[in-house]
Coordinates of C-alpha atoms in Angstrom, one line a residue:
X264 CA 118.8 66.1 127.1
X265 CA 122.5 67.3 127.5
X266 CA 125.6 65.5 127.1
X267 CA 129.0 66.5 128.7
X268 CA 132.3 64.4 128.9
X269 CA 133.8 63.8 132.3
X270 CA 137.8 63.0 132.0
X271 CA 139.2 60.6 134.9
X272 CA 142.5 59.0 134.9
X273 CA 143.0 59.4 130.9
X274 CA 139.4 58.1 130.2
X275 CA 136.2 59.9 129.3
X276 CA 132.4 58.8 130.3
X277 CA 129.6 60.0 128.8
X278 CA 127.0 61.6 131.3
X279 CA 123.8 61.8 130.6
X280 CA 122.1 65.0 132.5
X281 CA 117.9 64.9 132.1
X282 CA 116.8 68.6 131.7
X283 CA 112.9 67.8 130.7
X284 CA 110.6 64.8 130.4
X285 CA 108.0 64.6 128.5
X286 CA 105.5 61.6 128.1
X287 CA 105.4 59.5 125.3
X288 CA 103.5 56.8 126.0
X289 CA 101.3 57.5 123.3
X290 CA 104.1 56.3 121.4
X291 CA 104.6 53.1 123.2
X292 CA 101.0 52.2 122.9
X293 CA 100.3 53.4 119.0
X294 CA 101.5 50.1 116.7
X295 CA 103.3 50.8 113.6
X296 CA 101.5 50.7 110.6
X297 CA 104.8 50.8 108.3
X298 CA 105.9 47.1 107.6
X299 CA 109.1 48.3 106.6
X300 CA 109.5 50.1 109.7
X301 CA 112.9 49.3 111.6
X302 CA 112.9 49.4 115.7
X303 CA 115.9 48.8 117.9
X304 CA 116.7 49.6 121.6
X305 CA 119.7 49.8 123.7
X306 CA 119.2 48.4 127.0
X307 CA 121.1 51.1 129.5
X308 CA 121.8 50.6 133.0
X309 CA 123.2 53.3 135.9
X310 CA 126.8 52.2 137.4
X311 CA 126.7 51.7 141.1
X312 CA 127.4 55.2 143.5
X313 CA 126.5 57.3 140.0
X314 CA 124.7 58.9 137.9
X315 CA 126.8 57.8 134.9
X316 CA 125.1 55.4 132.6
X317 CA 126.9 52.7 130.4
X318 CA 125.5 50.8 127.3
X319 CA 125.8 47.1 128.9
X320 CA 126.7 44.0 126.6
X321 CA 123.9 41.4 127.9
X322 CA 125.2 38.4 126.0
X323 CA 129.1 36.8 126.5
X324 CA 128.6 34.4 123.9
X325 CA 127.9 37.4 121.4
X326 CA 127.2 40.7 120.7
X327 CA 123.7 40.9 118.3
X328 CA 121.5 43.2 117.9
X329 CA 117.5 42.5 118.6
X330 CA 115.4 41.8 115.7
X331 CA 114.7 45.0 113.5
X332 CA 111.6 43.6 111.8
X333 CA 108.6 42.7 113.8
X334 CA 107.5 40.0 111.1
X335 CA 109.4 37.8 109.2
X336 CA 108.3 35.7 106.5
X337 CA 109.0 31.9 107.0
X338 CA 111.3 29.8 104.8
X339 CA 110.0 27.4 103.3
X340 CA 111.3 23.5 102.3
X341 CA 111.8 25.0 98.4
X342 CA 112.5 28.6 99.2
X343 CA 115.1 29.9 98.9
X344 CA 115.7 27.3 95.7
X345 CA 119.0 26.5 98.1
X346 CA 116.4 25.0 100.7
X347 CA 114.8 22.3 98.3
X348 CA 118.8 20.6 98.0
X349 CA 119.5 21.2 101.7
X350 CA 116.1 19.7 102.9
X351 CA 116.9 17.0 100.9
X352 CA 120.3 16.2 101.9
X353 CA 118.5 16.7 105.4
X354 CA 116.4 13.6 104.5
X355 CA 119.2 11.8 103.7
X356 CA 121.1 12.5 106.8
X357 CA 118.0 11.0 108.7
X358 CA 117.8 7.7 106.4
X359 CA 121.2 6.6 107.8
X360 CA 120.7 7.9 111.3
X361 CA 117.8 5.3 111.3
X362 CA 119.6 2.9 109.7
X363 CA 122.5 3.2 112.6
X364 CA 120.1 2.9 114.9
X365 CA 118.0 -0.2 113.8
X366 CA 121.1 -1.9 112.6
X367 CA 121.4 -2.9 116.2
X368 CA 118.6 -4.8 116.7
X369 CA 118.7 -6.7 113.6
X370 CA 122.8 -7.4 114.9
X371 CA 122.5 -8.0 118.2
X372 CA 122.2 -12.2 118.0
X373 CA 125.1 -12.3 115.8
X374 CA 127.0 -10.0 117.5
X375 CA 126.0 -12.6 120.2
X376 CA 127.8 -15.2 118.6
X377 CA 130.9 -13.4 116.8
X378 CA 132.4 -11.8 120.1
X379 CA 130.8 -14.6 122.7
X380 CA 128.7 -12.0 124.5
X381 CA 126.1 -11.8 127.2
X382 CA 122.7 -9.6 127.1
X383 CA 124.6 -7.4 129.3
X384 CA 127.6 -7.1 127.3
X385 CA 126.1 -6.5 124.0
X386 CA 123.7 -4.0 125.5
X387 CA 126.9 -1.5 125.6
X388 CA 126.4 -1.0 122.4
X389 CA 123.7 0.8 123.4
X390 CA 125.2 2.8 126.0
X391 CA 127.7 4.0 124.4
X392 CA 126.7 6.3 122.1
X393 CA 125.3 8.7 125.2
X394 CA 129.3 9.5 125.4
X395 CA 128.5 11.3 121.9
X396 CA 124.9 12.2 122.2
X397 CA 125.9 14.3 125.9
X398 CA 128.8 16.0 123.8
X399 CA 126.4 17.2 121.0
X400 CA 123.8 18.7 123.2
X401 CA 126.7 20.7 124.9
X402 CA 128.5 21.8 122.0
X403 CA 125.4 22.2 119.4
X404 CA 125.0 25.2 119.8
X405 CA 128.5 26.5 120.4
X406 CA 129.7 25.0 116.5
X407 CA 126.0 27.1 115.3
X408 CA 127.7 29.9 116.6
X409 CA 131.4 29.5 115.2
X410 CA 131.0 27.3 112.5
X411 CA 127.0 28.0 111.3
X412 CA 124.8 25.0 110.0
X413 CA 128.1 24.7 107.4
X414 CA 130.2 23.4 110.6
X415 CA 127.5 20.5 111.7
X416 CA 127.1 19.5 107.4
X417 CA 130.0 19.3 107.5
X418 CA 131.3 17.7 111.5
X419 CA 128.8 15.2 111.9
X420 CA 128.7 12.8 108.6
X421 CA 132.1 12.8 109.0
X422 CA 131.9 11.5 112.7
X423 CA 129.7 8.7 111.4
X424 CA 131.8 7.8 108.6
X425 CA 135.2 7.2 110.6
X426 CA 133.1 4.7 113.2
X427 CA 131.5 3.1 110.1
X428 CA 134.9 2.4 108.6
X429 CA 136.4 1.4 111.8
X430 CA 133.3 -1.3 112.9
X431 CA 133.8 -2.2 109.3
X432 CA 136.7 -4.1 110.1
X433 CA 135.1 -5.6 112.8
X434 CA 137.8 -5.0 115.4
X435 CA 137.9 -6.4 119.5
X436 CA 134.8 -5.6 120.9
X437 CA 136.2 -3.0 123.2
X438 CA 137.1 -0.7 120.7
X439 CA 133.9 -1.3 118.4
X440 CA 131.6 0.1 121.2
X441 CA 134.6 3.4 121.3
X442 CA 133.8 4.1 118.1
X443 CA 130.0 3.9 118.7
X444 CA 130.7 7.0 120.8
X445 CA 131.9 9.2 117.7
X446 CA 128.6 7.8 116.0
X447 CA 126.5 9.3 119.1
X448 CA 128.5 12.4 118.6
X449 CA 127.5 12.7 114.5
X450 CA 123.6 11.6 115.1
X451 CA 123.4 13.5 118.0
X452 CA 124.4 17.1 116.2
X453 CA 122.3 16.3 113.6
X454 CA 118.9 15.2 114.8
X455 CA 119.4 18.4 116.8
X456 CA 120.2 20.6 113.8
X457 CA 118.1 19.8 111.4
X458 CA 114.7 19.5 113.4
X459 CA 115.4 23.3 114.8
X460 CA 116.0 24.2 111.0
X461 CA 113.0 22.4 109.6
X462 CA 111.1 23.1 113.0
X463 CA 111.4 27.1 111.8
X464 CA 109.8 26.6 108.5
X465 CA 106.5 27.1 107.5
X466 CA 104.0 23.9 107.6
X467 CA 106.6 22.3 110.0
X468 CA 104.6 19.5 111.5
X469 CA 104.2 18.0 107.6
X470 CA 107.9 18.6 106.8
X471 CA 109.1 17.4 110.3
X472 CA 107.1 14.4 109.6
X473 CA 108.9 13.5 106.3
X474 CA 112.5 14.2 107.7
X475 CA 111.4 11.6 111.0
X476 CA 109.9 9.1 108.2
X477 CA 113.4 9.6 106.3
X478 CA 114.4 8.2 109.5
X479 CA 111.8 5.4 110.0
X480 CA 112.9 5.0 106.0
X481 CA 116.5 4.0 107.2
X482 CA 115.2 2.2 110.5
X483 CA 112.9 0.2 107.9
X484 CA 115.7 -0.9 105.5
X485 CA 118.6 -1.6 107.8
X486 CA 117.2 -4.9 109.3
X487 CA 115.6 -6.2 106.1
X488 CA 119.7 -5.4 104.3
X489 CA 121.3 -6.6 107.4
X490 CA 118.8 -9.3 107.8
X491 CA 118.9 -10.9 104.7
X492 CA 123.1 -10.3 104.0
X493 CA 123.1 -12.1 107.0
X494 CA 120.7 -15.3 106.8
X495 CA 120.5 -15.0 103.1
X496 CA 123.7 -14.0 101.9
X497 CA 125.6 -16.3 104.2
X498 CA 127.7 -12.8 104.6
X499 CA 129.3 -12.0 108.2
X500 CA 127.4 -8.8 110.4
X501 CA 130.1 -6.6 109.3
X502 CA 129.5 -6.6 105.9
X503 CA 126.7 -4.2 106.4
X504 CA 128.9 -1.8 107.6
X505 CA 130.0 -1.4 103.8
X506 CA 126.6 0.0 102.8
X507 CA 126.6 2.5 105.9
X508 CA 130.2 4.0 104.8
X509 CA 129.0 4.5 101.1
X510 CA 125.8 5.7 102.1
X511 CA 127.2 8.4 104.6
X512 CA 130.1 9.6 102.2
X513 CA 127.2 10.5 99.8
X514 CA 125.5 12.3 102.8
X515 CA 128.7 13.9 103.7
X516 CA 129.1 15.6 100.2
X517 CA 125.4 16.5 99.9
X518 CA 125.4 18.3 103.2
X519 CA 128.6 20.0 103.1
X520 CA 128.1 21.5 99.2
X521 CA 124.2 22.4 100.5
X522 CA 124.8 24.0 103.7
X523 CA 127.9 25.7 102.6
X524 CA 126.9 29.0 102.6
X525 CA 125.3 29.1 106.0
X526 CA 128.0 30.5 107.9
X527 CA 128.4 31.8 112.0
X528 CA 127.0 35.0 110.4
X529 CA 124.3 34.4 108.5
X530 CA 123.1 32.2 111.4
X531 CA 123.8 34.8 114.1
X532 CA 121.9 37.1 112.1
X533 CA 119.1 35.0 111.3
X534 CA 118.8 33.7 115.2
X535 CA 119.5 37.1 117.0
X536 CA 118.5 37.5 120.8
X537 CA 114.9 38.7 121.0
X538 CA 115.3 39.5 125.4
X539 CA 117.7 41.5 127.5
X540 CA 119.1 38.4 130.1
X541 CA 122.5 38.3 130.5
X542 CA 122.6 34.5 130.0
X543 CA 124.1 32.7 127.1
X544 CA 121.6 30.7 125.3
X545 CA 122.0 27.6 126.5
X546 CA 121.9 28.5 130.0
X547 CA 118.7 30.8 129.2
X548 CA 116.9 27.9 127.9
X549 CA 117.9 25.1 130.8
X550 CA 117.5 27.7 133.9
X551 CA 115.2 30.8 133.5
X552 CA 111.6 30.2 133.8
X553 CA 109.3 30.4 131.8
X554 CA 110.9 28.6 129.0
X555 CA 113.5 25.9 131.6
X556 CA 109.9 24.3 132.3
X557 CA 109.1 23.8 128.3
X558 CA 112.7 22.6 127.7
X559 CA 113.4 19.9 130.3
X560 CA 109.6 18.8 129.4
X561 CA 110.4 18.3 126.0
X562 CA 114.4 16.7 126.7
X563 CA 112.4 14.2 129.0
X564 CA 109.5 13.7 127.3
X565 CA 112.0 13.0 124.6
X566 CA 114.7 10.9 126.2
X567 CA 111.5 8.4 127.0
X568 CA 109.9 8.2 123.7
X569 CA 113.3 7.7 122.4
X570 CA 113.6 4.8 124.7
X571 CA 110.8 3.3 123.9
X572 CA 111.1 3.6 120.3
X573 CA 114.9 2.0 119.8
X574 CA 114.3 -0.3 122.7
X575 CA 111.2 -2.1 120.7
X576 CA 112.9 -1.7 117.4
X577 CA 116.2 -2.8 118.7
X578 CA 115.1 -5.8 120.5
X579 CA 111.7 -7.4 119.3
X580 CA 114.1 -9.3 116.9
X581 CA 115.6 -11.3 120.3
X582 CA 111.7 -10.9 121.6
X583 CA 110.4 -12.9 118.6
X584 CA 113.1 -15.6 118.5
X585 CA 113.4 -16.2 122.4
X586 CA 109.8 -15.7 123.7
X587 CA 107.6 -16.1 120.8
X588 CA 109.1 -18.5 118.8
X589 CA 109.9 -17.2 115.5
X590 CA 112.5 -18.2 113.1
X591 CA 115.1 -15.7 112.6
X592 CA 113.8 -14.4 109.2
X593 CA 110.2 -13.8 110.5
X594 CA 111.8 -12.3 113.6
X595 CA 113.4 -10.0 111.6
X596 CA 110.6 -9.0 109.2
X597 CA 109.1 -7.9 112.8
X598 CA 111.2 -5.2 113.2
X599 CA 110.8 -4.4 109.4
X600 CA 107.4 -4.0 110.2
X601 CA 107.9 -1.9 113.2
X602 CA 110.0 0.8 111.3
X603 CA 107.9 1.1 108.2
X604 CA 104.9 1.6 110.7
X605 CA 106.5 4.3 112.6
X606 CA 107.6 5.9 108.7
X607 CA 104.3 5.8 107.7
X608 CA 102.8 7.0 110.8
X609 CA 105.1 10.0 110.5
X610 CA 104.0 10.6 107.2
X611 CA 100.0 10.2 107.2
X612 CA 99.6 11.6 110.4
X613 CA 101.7 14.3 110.3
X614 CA 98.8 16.0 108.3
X615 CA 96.9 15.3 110.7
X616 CA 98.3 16.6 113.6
X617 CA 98.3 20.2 112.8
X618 CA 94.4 19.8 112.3
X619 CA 94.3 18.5 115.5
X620 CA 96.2 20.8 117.4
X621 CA 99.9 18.9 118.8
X622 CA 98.3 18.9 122.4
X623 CA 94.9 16.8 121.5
X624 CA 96.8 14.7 119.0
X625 CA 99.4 13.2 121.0
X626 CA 97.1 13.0 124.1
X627 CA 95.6 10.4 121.7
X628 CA 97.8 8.5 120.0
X629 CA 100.0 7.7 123.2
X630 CA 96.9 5.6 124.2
X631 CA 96.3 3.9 121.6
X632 CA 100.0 3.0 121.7
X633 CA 99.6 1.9 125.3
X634 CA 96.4 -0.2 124.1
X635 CA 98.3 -1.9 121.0
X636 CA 101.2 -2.5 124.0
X637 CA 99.1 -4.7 126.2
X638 CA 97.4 -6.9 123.4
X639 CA 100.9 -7.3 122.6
X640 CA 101.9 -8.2 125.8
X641 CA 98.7 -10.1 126.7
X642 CA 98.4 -12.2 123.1
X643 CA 101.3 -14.6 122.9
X644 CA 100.6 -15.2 119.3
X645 CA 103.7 -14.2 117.0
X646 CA 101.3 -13.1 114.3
X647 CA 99.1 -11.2 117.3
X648 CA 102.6 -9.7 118.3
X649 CA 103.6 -8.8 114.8
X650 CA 100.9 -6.9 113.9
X651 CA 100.5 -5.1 117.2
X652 CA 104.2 -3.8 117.2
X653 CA 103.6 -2.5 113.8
X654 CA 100.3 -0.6 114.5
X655 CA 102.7 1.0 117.8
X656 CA 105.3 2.3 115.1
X657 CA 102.3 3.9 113.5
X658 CA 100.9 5.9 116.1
X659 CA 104.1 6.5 117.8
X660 CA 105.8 8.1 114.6
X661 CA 104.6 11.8 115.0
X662 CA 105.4 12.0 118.5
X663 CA 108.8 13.2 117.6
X664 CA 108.0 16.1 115.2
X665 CA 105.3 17.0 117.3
X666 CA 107.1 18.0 120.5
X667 CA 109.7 19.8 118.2
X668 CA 106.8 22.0 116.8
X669 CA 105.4 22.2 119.8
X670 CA 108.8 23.5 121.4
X671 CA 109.1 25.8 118.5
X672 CA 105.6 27.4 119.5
X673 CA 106.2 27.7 123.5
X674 CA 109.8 29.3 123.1
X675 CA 111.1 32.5 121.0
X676 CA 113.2 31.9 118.1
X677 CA 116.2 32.8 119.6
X678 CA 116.0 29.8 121.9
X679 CA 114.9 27.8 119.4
X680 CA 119.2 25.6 118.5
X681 CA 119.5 25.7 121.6
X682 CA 116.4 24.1 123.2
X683 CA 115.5 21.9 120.9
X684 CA 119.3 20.9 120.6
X685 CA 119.2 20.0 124.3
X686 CA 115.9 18.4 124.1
X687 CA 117.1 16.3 120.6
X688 CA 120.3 15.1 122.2
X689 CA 119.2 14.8 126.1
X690 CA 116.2 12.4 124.2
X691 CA 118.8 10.9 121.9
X692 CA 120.3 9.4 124.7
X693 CA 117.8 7.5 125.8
X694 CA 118.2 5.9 122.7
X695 CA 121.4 4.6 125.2
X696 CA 120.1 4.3 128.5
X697 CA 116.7 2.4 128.3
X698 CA 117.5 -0.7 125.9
X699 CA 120.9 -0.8 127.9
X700 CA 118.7 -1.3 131.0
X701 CA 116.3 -4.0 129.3
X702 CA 119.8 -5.7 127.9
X703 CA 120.8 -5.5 131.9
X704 CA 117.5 -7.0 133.7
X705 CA 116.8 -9.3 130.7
X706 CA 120.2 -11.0 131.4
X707 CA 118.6 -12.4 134.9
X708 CA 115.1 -12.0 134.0
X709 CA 114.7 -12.9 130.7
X710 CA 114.0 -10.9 127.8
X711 CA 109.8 -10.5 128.4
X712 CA 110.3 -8.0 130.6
X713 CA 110.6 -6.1 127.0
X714 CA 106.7 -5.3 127.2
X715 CA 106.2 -4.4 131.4
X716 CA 108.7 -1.9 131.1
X717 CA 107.7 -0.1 127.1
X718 CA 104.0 0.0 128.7
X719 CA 105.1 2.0 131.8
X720 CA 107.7 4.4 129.7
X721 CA 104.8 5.1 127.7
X722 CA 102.9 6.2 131.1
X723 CA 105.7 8.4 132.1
X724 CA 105.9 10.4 128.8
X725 CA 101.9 10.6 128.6
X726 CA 102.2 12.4 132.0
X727 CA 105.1 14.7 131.3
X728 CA 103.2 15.6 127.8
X729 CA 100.0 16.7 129.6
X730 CA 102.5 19.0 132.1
X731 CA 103.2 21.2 128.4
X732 CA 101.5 24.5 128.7
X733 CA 98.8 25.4 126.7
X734 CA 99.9 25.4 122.9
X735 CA 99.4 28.6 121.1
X736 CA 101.3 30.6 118.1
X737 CA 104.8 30.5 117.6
X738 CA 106.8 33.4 120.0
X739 CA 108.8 35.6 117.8

């Protein structure tokens, strides 16, 4: 080929003039047998009415070069040695997002009687958090990009810890379920951070299931603490918004000192663009086809299982008391026992999962978790009921890390923050929307319409689950 330079109007362009062709597909075709080898290629498109061509930048958001290694060697939970403190703080950062988000359950009947409040009423404090979960699935992957995993250490404990201090002093109602908001925002940029880091690494369905039973940890202890401060302790619900402040500034400083090195760059560099659309990330994964169909799957296969998880844990404690009878200790112990199911569900079978295959797995445990939902329903025993809720936390424990590996498989790693951050927060709300709604139709219905509507949720997400392509190896 020739070059020349073309002057017009005080500017130059490069033109490209082809003098001979010669094939190389033989090239194309032959792999490279050098694992050090280095590849790149500029994408180059003609301008309109010429033959000029101009190098075109295909990404607004930034300006990164493909991947120059066609392998890369996984991280793992203890390597780098960095990664054995930062999945660690991780865990942490999961223990009080579960304990923020039982906490309400165990609360709810003595939030009841503190501020005077209907089903209705109280069941904002379930719906406001969306406010803060919608934010972090728009911004997730924007503070990646300008702030690195450093910027979310470091943005969302300290989100959490603000509400915690303000709810701490137990202020009008009103301004209690504000603050909730700022919560949302906090949990919401986490769970989305930290199951696309840990989703990368290898063995993730066994480490994904100890960070989500870090969370059924922290779901576990919150209404046995706020439980017994309560009927025990003869202290007022606000009280256990003192352990949640001291337990999020530890996780504030563990995350901040661990992830302080992972800057914008090192993540840009680490999550370069792997195609040639001209589409920022976000809008890549929620619009172009192939990989739009595996993200809004996922976000509402999520945003159900979500729902069905918080609105059992967060109000089989009214369930108990109300409809079966319970005293308001044993009621409590109930959703006790629903959280340390789901933790030890996420633990024992998230070994066997992998084994499994995430496809056959979850096509199995779902129903079983629709079976334990109608003796449940069906058995109005409150030892019956007890024991079925717990055996539901069980098998509904992996579901979470399983769609986030699964996610991690069907799209290419450059998708991978923002995807699974959509997914994480658009599921997160749910979290909001679906015990809100059982709060809303229990006030004139009573709260037994609990079971009717977990038993068709769990339909719904069965259904969208099966709708998942065929699971194969991770794209690169």
């Amino acid at each position: 080929m020739a070059f020349r330079s073309h002057q017009n109007a005080g500017s130059s362009t490069c033109v490209i003039e082809p003098l001979e062709l010669q094939d190389v597909s033989q090239y194309l075709s032959e792999p490279s047998h050098k694992s050090g080898e280095a590849r790149t290629s500029l994408s180059i498109e003609p301008a309109r009415g010429s033959q000029e061509y101009r190098v075109e930048n295909d990404d607004p958001v930034e300006n990164l070069p493909s991947p120059t290694t066609a392998s890369e060697q996984l991280e793992r939970w203890n390597h780098p040695r960095i990664n054995l403190l930062r999945t660690l703080s991780c865990f942490g950062g999961f223990i009080i997002l579960g304990a923020n988000d039982a906490a309400y359950g165990a609360l709810i009947p003595y939030l009841e009687e503190y501020y005077n409040l209907s089903y209705t009423v109280v069941s904002l404090m379930f719906l406001s958090p969306l406010g803060g979960y919608t934010a972090s699935a728009l911004l997730n992957t924007t503070i990646h990009l300008k702030f690195g995993q450093r910027g979310i250490a470091f943005f969302s404990p300290l989100c959490q810890l603000i509400a915690y201090i303000v709810i701490a002093v137990h202020p009008p109602y009103p301004v209690l379920v504000v603050f909730l908001i700022l919560a949302g925002f906090g949990s919401g940029l986490q769970d989305a951070a930290w199951n696309a880091w840990i989703g990368n690494m290898a063995n993730p369905n066994e480490i994904l299931g100890f960070l989500h039973a870090a969370y059924g940890l922290g779901a576990t202890l919150a209404p046995l603490i706020a439980t017994t401060m309560v009927t025990k302790g003869g202290l007022p619900w606000y009280a256990f918004y003192y352990v949640m402040i001291a337990a999020t500034s530890v996780a504030l400083t563990a995350l901040t000192l661990s992830f302080w090195s992972s800057t914008a760059a090192v993540f840009r560099a680490k999550n370069s663009r792997t195609t040639d659309t001209k589409d920022n990330r976000m809008k890549e994964a929620l619009t172009r086809l192939p990989f739009a169909r595996v993200t809004w799957l996922c976000a509402f296969f999520l945003l159900g299982y979500v729902g069905v998880e918080v609105a059992l844990g967060g109000w089989i404690v009214t369930f108990m008391i109300r409809v079966r009878d319970g005293s308001n200790f044993a009621s409590g112990m109930t959703a006790t026992g629903f959280w340390m199911g789901l933790t030890v569900g996420r633990v024992v079978l998230g070994f066997v999962t992998p084994r499994l295959g995430e496809k056959l797995a979850i096509s199995i445990y779902l129903p079983i978790t629709m079976a334990l939902e109608l003796l449940f329903w069906l058995v109005p025993q409150f030892y019956v009921s007890a024991i079925a809720v717990s055996f539901q936390g069980f098998f509904l424990g992996p579901l979470f890390p399983a769609v986030i590996v699964a996610a991690t498989k069907l799209l290419p790693r450059h998708l991978h923050v923002s995807a699974i951050g959509f997914a994480a927060a658009f599921g997160g709300s749910g979290a909001a929307i679906l015990p809100f709604a059982v709060g809303a139709i229990a006030q004139s219905k009573g709260v037994q319409v609990l079971q009717p509507i977990i038993l068709a949720l769990l339909g719904i997400i069965l259904g969208l689950w099966l709708g998942l392509p065929k699971i194969g190896r991770k794209i690169d």
